[in-house]
XYZ file of C-alpha atoms in Angstrom:
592
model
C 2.204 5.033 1.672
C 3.938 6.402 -1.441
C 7.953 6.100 -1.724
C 9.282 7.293 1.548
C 6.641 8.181 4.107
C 7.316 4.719 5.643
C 11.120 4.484 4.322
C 12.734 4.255 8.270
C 8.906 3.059 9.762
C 10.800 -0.413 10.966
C 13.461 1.487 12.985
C 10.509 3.135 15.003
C 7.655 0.621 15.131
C 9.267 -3.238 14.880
C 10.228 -3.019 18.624
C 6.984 -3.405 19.288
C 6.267 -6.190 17.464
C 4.453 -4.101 14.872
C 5.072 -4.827 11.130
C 5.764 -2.010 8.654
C 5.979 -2.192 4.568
C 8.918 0.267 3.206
C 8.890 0.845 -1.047
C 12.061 -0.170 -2.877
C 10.548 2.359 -5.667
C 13.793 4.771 -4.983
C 17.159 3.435 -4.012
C 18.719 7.001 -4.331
C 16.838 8.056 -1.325
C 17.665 4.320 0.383
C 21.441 5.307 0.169
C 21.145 8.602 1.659
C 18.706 7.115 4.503
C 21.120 4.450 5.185
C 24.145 6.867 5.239
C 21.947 9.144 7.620
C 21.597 5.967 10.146
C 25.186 4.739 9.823
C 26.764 5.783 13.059
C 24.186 3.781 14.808
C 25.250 0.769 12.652
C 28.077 -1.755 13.721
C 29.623 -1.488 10.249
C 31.015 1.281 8.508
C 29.177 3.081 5.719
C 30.809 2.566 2.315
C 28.913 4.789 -0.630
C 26.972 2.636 -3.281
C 27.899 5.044 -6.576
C 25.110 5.152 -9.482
C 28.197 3.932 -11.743
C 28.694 1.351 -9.366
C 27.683 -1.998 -10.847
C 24.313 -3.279 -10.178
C 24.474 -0.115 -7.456
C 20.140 -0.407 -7.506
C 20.097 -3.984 -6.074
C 23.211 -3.584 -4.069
C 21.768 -0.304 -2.115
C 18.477 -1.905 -1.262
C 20.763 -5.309 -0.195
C 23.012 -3.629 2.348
C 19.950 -0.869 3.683
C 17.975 -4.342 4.155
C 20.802 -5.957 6.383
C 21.352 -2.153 8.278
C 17.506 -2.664 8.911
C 18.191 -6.138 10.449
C 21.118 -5.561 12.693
C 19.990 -1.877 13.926
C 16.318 -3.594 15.094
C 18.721 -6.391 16.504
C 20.255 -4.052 18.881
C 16.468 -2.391 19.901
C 14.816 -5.924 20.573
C 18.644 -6.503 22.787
C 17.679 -3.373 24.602
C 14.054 -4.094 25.099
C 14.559 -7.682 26.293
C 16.644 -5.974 29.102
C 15.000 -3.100 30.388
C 12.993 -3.040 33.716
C 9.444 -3.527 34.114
C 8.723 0.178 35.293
C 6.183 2.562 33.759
C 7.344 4.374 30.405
C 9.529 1.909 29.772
C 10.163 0.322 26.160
C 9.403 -3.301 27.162
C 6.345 -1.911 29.160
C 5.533 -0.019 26.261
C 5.397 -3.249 24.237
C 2.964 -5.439 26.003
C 0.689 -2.388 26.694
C 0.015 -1.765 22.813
C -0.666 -5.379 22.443
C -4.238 -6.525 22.213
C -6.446 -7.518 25.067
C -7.050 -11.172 23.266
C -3.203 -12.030 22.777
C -2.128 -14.367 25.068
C 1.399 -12.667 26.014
C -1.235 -9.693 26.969
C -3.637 -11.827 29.320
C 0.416 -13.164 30.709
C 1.225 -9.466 31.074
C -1.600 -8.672 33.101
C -1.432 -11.264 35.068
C 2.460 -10.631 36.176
C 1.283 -6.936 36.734
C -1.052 -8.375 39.287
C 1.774 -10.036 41.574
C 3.167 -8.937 44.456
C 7.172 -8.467 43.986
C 8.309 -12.221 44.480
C 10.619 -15.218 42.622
C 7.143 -16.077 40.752
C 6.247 -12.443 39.509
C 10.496 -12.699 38.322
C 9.840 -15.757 36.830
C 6.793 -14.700 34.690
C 8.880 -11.742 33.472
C 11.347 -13.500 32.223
C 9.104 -15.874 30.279
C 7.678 -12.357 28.509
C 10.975 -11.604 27.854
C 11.745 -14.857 25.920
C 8.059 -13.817 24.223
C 8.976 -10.040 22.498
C 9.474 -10.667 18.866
C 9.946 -7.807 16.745
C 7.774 -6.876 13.682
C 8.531 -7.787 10.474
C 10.414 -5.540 7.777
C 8.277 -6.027 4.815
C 9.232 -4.629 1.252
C 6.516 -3.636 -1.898
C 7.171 -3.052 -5.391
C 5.013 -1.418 -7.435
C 5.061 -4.397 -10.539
C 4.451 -2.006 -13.077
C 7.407 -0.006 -12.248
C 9.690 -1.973 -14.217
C 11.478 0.305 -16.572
C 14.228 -0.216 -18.214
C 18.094 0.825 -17.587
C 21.072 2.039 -19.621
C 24.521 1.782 -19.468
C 27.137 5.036 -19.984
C 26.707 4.357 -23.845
C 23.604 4.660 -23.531
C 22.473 0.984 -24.658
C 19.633 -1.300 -22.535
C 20.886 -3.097 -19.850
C 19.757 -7.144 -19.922
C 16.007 -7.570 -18.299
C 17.580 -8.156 -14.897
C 18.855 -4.584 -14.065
C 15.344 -2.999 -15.142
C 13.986 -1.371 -11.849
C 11.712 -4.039 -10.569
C 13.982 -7.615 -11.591
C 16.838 -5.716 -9.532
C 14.733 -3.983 -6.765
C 13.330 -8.081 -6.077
C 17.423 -9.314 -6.433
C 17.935 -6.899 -3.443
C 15.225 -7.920 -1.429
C 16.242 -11.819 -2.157
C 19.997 -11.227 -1.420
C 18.906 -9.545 1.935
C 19.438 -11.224 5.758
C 16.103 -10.545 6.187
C 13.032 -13.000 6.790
C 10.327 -11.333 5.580
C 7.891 -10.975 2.616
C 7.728 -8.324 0.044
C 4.249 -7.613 -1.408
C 3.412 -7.630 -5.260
C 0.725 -4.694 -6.109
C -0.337 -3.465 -8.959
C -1.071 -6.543 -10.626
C 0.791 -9.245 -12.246
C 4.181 -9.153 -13.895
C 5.134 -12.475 -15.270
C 9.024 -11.449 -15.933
C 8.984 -10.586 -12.257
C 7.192 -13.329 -10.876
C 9.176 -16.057 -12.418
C 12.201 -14.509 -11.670
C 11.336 -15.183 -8.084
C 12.446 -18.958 -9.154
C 16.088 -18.227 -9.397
C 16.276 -17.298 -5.544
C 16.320 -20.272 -2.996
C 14.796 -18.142 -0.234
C 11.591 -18.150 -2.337
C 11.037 -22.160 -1.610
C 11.225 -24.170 1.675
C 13.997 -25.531 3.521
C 14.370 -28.362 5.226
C 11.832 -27.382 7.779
C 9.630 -26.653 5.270
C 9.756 -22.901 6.100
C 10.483 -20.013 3.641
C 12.906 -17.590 4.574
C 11.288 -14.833 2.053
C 7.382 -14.870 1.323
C 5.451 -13.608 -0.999
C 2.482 -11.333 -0.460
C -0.168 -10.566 -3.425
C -2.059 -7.207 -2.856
C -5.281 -8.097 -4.976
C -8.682 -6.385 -5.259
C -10.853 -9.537 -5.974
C -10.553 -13.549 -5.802
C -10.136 -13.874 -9.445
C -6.601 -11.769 -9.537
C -5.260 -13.754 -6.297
C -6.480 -17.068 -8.341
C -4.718 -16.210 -11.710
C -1.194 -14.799 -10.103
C -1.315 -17.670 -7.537
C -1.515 -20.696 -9.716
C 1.104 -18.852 -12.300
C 3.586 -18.365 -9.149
C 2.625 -22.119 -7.858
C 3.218 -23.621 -11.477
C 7.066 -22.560 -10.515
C 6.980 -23.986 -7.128
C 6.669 -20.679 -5.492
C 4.337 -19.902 -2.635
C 1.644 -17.078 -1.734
C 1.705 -16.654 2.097
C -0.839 -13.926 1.893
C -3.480 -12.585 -0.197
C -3.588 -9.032 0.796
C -7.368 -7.302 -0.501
C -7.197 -3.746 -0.404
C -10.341 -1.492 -1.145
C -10.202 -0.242 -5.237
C -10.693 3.176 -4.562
C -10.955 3.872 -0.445
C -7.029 3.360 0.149
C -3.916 5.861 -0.426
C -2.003 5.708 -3.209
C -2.967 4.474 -6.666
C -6.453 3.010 -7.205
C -7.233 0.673 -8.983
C -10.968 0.724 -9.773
C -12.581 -2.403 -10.343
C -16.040 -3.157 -12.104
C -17.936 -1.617 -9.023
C -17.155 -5.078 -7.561
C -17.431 -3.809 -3.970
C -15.224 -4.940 -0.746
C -18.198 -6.973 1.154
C -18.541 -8.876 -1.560
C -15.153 -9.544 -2.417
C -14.337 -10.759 1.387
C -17.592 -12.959 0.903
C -16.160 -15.050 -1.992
C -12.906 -15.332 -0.418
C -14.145 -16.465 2.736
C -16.419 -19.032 0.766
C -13.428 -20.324 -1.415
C -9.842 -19.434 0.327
C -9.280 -23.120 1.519
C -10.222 -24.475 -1.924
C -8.003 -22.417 -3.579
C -5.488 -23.043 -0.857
C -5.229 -26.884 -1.228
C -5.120 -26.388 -5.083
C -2.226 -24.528 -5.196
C -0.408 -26.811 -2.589
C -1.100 -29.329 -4.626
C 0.317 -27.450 -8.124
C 3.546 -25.734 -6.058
C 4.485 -29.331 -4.124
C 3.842 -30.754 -7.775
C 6.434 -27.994 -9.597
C 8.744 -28.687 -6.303
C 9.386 -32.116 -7.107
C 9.143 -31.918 -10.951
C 12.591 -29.324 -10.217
C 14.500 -31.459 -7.790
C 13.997 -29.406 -4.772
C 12.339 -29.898 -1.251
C 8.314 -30.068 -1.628
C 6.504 -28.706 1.763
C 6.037 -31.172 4.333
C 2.445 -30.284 4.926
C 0.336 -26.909 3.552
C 1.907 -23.743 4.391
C 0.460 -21.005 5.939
C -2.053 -19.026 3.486
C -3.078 -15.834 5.401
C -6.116 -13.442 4.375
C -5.839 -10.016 5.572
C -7.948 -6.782 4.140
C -7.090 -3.495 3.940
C -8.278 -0.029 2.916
C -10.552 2.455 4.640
C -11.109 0.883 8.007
C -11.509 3.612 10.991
C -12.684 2.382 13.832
C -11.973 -0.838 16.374
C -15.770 -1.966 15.285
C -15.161 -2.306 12.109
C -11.683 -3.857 12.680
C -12.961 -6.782 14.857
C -16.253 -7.409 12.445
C -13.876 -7.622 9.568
C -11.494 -10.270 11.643
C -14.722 -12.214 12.751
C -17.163 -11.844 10.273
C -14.724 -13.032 7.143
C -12.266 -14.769 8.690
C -9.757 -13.084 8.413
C -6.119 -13.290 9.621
C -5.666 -9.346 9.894
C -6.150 -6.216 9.127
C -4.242 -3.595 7.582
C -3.979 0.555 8.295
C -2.134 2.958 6.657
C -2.712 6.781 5.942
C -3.868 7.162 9.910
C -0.387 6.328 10.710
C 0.687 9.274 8.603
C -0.569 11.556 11.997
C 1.390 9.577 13.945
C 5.044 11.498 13.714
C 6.395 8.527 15.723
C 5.747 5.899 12.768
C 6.057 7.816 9.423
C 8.048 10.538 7.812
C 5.569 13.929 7.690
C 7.499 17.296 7.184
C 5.435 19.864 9.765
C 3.845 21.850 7.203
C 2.228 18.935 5.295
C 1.171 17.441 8.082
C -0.272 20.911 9.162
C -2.366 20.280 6.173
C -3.305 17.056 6.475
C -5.247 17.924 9.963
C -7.115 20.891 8.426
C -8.052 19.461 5.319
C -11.842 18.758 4.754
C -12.883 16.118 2.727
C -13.437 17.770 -0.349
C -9.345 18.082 -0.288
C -8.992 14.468 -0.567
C -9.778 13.588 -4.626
C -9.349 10.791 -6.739
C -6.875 12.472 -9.509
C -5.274 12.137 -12.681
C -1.893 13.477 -11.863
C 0.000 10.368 -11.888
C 2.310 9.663 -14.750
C 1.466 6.133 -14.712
C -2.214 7.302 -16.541
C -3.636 5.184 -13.140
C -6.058 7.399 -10.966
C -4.050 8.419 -8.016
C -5.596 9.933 -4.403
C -4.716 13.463 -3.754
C -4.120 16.114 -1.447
C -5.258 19.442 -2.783
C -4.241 21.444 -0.767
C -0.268 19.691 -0.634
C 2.689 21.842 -1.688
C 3.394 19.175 -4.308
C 0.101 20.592 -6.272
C 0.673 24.064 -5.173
C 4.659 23.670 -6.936
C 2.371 21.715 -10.088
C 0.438 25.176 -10.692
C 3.181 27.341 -9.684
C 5.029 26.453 -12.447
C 2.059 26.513 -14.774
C 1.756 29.740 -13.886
C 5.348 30.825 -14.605
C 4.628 29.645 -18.302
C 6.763 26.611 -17.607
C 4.657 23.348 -16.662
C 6.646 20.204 -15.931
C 9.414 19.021 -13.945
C 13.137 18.516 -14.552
C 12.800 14.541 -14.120
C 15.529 13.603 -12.155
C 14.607 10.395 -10.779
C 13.230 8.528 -13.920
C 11.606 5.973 -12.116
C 7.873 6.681 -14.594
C 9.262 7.387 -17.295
C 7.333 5.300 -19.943
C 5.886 7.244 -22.917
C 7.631 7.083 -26.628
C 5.075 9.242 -28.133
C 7.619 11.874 -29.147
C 11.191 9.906 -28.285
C 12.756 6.651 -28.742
C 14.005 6.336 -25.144
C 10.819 6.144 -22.589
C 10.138 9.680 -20.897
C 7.622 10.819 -18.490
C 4.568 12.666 -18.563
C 5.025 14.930 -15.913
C 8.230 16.064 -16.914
C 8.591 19.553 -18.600
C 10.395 17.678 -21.600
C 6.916 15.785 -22.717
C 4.678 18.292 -21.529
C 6.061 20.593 -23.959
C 5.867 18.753 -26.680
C 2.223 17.544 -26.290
C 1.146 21.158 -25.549
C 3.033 22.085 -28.740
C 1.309 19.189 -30.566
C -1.949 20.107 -29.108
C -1.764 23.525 -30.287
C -1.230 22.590 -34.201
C -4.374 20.139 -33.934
C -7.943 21.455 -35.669
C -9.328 21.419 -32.034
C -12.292 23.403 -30.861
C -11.009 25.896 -28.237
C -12.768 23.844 -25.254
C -11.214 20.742 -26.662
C -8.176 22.033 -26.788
C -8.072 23.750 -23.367
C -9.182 20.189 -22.122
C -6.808 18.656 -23.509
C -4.011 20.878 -22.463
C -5.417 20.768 -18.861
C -5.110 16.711 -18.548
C -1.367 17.231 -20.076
C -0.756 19.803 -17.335
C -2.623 18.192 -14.360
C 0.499 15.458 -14.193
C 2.546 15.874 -10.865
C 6.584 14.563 -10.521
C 5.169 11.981 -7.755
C 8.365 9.925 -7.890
C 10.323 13.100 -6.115
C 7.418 14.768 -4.553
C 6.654 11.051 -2.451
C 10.318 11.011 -1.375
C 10.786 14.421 -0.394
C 9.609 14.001 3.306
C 11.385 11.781 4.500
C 14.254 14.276 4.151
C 12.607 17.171 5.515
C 11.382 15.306 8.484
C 15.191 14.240 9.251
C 16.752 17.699 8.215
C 18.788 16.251 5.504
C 19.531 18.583 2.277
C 16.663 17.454 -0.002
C 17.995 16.597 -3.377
C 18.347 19.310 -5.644
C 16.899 21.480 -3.433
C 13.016 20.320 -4.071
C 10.952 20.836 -1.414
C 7.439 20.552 -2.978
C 5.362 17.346 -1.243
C 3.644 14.983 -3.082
C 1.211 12.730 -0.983
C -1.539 10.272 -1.535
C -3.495 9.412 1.749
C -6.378 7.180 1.373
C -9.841 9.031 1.503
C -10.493 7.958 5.332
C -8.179 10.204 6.635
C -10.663 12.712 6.127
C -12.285 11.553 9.216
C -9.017 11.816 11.208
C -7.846 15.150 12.423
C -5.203 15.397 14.781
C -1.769 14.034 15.468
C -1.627 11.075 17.655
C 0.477 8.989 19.162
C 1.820 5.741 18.383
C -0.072 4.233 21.940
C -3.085 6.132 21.045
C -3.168 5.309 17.402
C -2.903 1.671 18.379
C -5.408 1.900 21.186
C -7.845 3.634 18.757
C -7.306 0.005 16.382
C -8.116 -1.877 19.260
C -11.051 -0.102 20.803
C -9.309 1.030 24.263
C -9.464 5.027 22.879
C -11.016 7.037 20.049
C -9.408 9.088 18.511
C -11.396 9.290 15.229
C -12.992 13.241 15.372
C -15.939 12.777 12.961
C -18.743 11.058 14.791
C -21.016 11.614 12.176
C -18.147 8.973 9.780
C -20.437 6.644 8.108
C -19.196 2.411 7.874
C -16.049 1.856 5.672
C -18.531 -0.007 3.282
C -20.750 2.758 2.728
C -17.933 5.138 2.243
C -16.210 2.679 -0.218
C -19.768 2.449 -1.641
C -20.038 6.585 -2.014
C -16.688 6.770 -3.617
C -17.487 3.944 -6.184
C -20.862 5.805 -7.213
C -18.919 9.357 -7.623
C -16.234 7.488 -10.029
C -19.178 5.491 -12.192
C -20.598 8.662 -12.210
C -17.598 10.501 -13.703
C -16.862 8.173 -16.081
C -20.313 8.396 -17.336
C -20.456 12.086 -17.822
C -16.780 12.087 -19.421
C -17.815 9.806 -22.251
C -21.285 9.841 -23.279
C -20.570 12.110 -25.836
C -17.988 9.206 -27.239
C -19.369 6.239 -25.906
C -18.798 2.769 -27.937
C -20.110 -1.015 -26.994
C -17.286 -1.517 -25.417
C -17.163 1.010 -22.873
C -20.985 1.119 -22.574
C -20.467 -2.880 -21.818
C -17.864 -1.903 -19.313
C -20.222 0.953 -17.451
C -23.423 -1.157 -17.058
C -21.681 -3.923 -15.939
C -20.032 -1.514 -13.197
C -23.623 -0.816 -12.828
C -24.927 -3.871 -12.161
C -21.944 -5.113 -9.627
C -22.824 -2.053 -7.432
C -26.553 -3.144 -6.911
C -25.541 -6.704 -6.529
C -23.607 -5.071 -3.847
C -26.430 -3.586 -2.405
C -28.155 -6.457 -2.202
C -25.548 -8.084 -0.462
C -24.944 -5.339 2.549
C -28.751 -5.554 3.056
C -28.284 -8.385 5.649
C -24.845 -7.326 6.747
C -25.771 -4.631 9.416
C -27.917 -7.225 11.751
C -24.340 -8.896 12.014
C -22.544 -6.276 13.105
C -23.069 -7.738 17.127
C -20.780 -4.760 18.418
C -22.768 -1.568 16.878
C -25.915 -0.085 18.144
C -29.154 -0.635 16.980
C -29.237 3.199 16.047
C -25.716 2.761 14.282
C -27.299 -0.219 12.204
C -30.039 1.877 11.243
C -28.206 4.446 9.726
C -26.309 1.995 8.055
C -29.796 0.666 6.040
C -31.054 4.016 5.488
C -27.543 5.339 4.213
C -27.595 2.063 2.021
C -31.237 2.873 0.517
C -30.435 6.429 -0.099
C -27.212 5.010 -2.314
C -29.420 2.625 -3.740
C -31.957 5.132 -5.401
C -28.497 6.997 -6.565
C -27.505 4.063 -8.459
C -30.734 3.139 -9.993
C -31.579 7.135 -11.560
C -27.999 6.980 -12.357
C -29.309 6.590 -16.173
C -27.089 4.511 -18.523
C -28.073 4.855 -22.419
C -29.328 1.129 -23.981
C -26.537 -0.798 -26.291
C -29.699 0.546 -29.636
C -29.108 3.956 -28.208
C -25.380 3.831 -29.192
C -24.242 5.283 -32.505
């Protein structure tokens, strides 16, 4: 959900028991947001400088606790308010789902005359509201490094990641903060020098650790390097390569059926293993092992639109939940959307959501063409001066031309690669490629904060209003603003509010986009194409029609969709079949 679209989601969503993930990417725009909310706070604001020592951890700390007490006060309120329609504490049980069991007690009370019993049972849901949790990501491969005044490296522990983790740790808050982007073994055993990260005395964790992971193979490797050091996974969190916001991370057209198959088949394997390693690292460091195996939660995330596909994924594999993002990004109540972007996120077709190059990080990134971030990216072009004034830092991470790490979208690099580029013996076309990949960077790192200070009418910092913003290809298929209630009752099947009826299953559209990026990569290097890459490409080949072969028998088990919906689904899958198969790959011989 990029760096600040979700930056305040717990003050508006945890009261009602819903759980919310919030980036620790920028702490410049966590110190204004947590000046912005502190008259509401019980303590006073006091200004965390830049100069300030160890200001990055300390920011994210103190926002953390202001988090903690502020939802304090709400879940106070909540617990107190009448049972009368429109209320918050009505509003609470309504959103729940119909299979809870503090629903089916909610229903019930509703269905009492006024009495000392009907008082009774509202007092027990009282004692049931619990709020969400306040979950924190980092990005593991944002990790740069930090200077002092002089100018020399800080030690590894103030680089942005090691000191964005110390803040979390150092928090009052029980939560977990999710890993993506792959592993990061400074990080992860830096995790050992926190006692939060390992169980009490009730063998309970106060901080957990989630693993966003694309396949079983990742969530194997990082867990048994986390359990080796006596720290616990709580959750594996699989999230689509390509059909989610943000970065994507493509794998070898190893498709999400598949993936949910093999961790179905092997998640309580792999579970006892690494209770066995982490209890074993426990007691080899003198502290508490677990009493008994901790709780190991699967949940998926990544494309899913509709209530169906929710409840197959929850049955079919298993799993513990479900996750949804960019959808909430229509919902004003729940994220931070300035009006005019989210004007064009509801009239943008599909072909304005693209997989893209523009992120610094050389990792394909999902677009918005039409955002004012781009339209600021070509602007500028246009002027005859590309690149941004990189304020932030937070990507900076190329030495080709300096000693210190720099980034590729700012106007610094860009001009000297174009200036590079220029005294090369390049063809014209080459050339003009070239120059056009150097160009098509985009500042994300301001352009994904910039919202969240629009949508509050704060003074955006140095007066940069272009948005960046990265939803996840689905969103295509949703075109209005919603609600919070609705949005939720969409999730659980009690409204639709998807507008597309014509929006084919989440596995088929994962599918589509997985065939379009094999496809690309196919035409982009055939002229240069080497064993290795060719290797690489009929491999991705081969994983999609293993794929196939696999969602073949999956539409007969789809017990909640039509008969006509599960015939589209097989002819949609044969049609993407013969696309893969004339999709022609040349032969390892046929390689000079």
């Amino acid at each position: 959900m990029g760096v600040a679209f979700t930056l305040d989601s717990p003050l508006k969503v945890a009261r009602y028991g819903i759980s919310s993930v919030i980036s620790l990417v920028d702490d410049n725009a966590i110190e204004r947001i947590r000046e912005f909310y502190a008259p509401q706070d019980s303590i006073p604001y006091v200004a965390i400088d830049t100069h300030d020592h160890d200001h990055r951890a300390r920011r994210i700390t103190e926002y953390l606790n202001q988090l903690k007490r502020l939802i304090a006060r709400q879940m106070e309120t909540i617990a107190t308010a009448s049972f009368e329609e429109g209320s918050e504490i009505v509003k609470y049980f309504e959103m729940l789902p119909e299979f809870s069991a503090e629903k089916i007690l909610y229903t019930l009370m509703k269905e009492m005359e006024d009495g000392e019993m009907k008082s009774s049972l509202q007092q027990s849901l009282r004692n049931k509201i619990v709020a969400g949790s306040v979950d924190v990501n980092i990005m593991t491969k944002l990790d740069r490094t930090n200077y002092d005044k002089k100018g020399d490296a800080l030690p590894h522990e103030f680089s942005d990641a090691m000191a964005a983790l110390r803040g979390f740790a150092n928090s009052d808050l029980r939560s977990s903060i999710i890993f993506s982007a792959g592993m990061n073994p400074r990080l992860y055993s830096y995790c050992e020098t926190f006692p939060d990260f390992f169980p009490d005395e009730h063998s309970e964790l106060k901080k957990k650790i989630i693993l966003k992971v694309s396949d079983f193979r990742s969530a194997q490797v990082q867990g048994r390097f986390l359990a080796k050091k006596g720290v616990w996974v709580s959750e594996y969190r699989i999230e689509s390569g390509l059909n989610c916001g943000g970065h994507a991370f493509a794998t070898e057209g190893y498709l999400l059926g598949p993936a949910l198959e093999e961790f179905k088949q092997k998640r309580e394997q792999l579970a006892h293993e690494l209770y066995e390693t982490c209890n074993a690292a426990l007691i080899q460091k003198g502290k508490r092992p677990f009493k008994q195996q901790p709780d190991n939660r699967v949940t998926v995330q990544g494309g899913i639109g509709t209530a169906a596909e929710n409840y197959f994924l929850l049955e079919h594999y298993q799993l513990d939940g479900t996750g949804w993002g960019s959808p909430f990004l229509l919902v004003p109540e729940a994220t931070n959307i300035d009006n005019d972007t989210l004007q064009k996120l509801i009239n943008a077709k599909p072909e304005d959501y693209y997989l893209s190059n523009a992120s610094p990080l050389g990792i394909p990134f999902n677009n918005l063409r039409t955002s004012s971030g781009e339209a600021d990216r070509k602007h500028k072009i246009e002027k005859g001066r590309p690149g941004s004034a990189c304020y932030n830092k937070y990507l900076e991470a190329n030495t080709e031309f300096t000693e210190k790490p720099i980034c590729t979208a700012s106007r610094l690099y860009q001009s000297l690669k174009i200036n590079q580029l220029k005294l090369q013996e390049l063809s014209e076309e080459e050339r003009s490629n070239q120059i056009d990949k150097v160009l098509e960077k985009e500042c994300i790192c301001q352009g994904l904060g910039t919202a969240v200070f629009l949508k509050n009418e704060m003074p955006p910092p140095h007066k940069i209003t272009a948005v960046s913003i990265c939803p996840g290809p689905n969103l295509a298929f949703f075109s209005r603003v919603s609600s919070l209630h609705d949005m939720i009752d969409h999730i659980y099947g009690r409204k639709q509010v998807l507008i597309e009826p014509n929006r084919p299953n989440m596995f088929l559209n994962e599918m589509k986009l997985y065939i379009d990026y094999l496809k690309n990569e196919a035409t982009q290097n055939m002229n240069q194409l080497v064993d290795r890459k060719l290797k690489h490409l009929q491999t991705f080949k081969a994983n999609l029609l293993e794929g196939v072969e696999y969602y073949k028998s999956l539409a007969s088990q789809m017990i909640r969709e039509s008969d006509q919906y599960k015939k589209k689904f097989n002819d949609t899958l044969h049609n993407m079949e013969m696309m893969i198969q004339n999709l022609h790959l040349p032969e390892l011989s046929e390689v000079v």
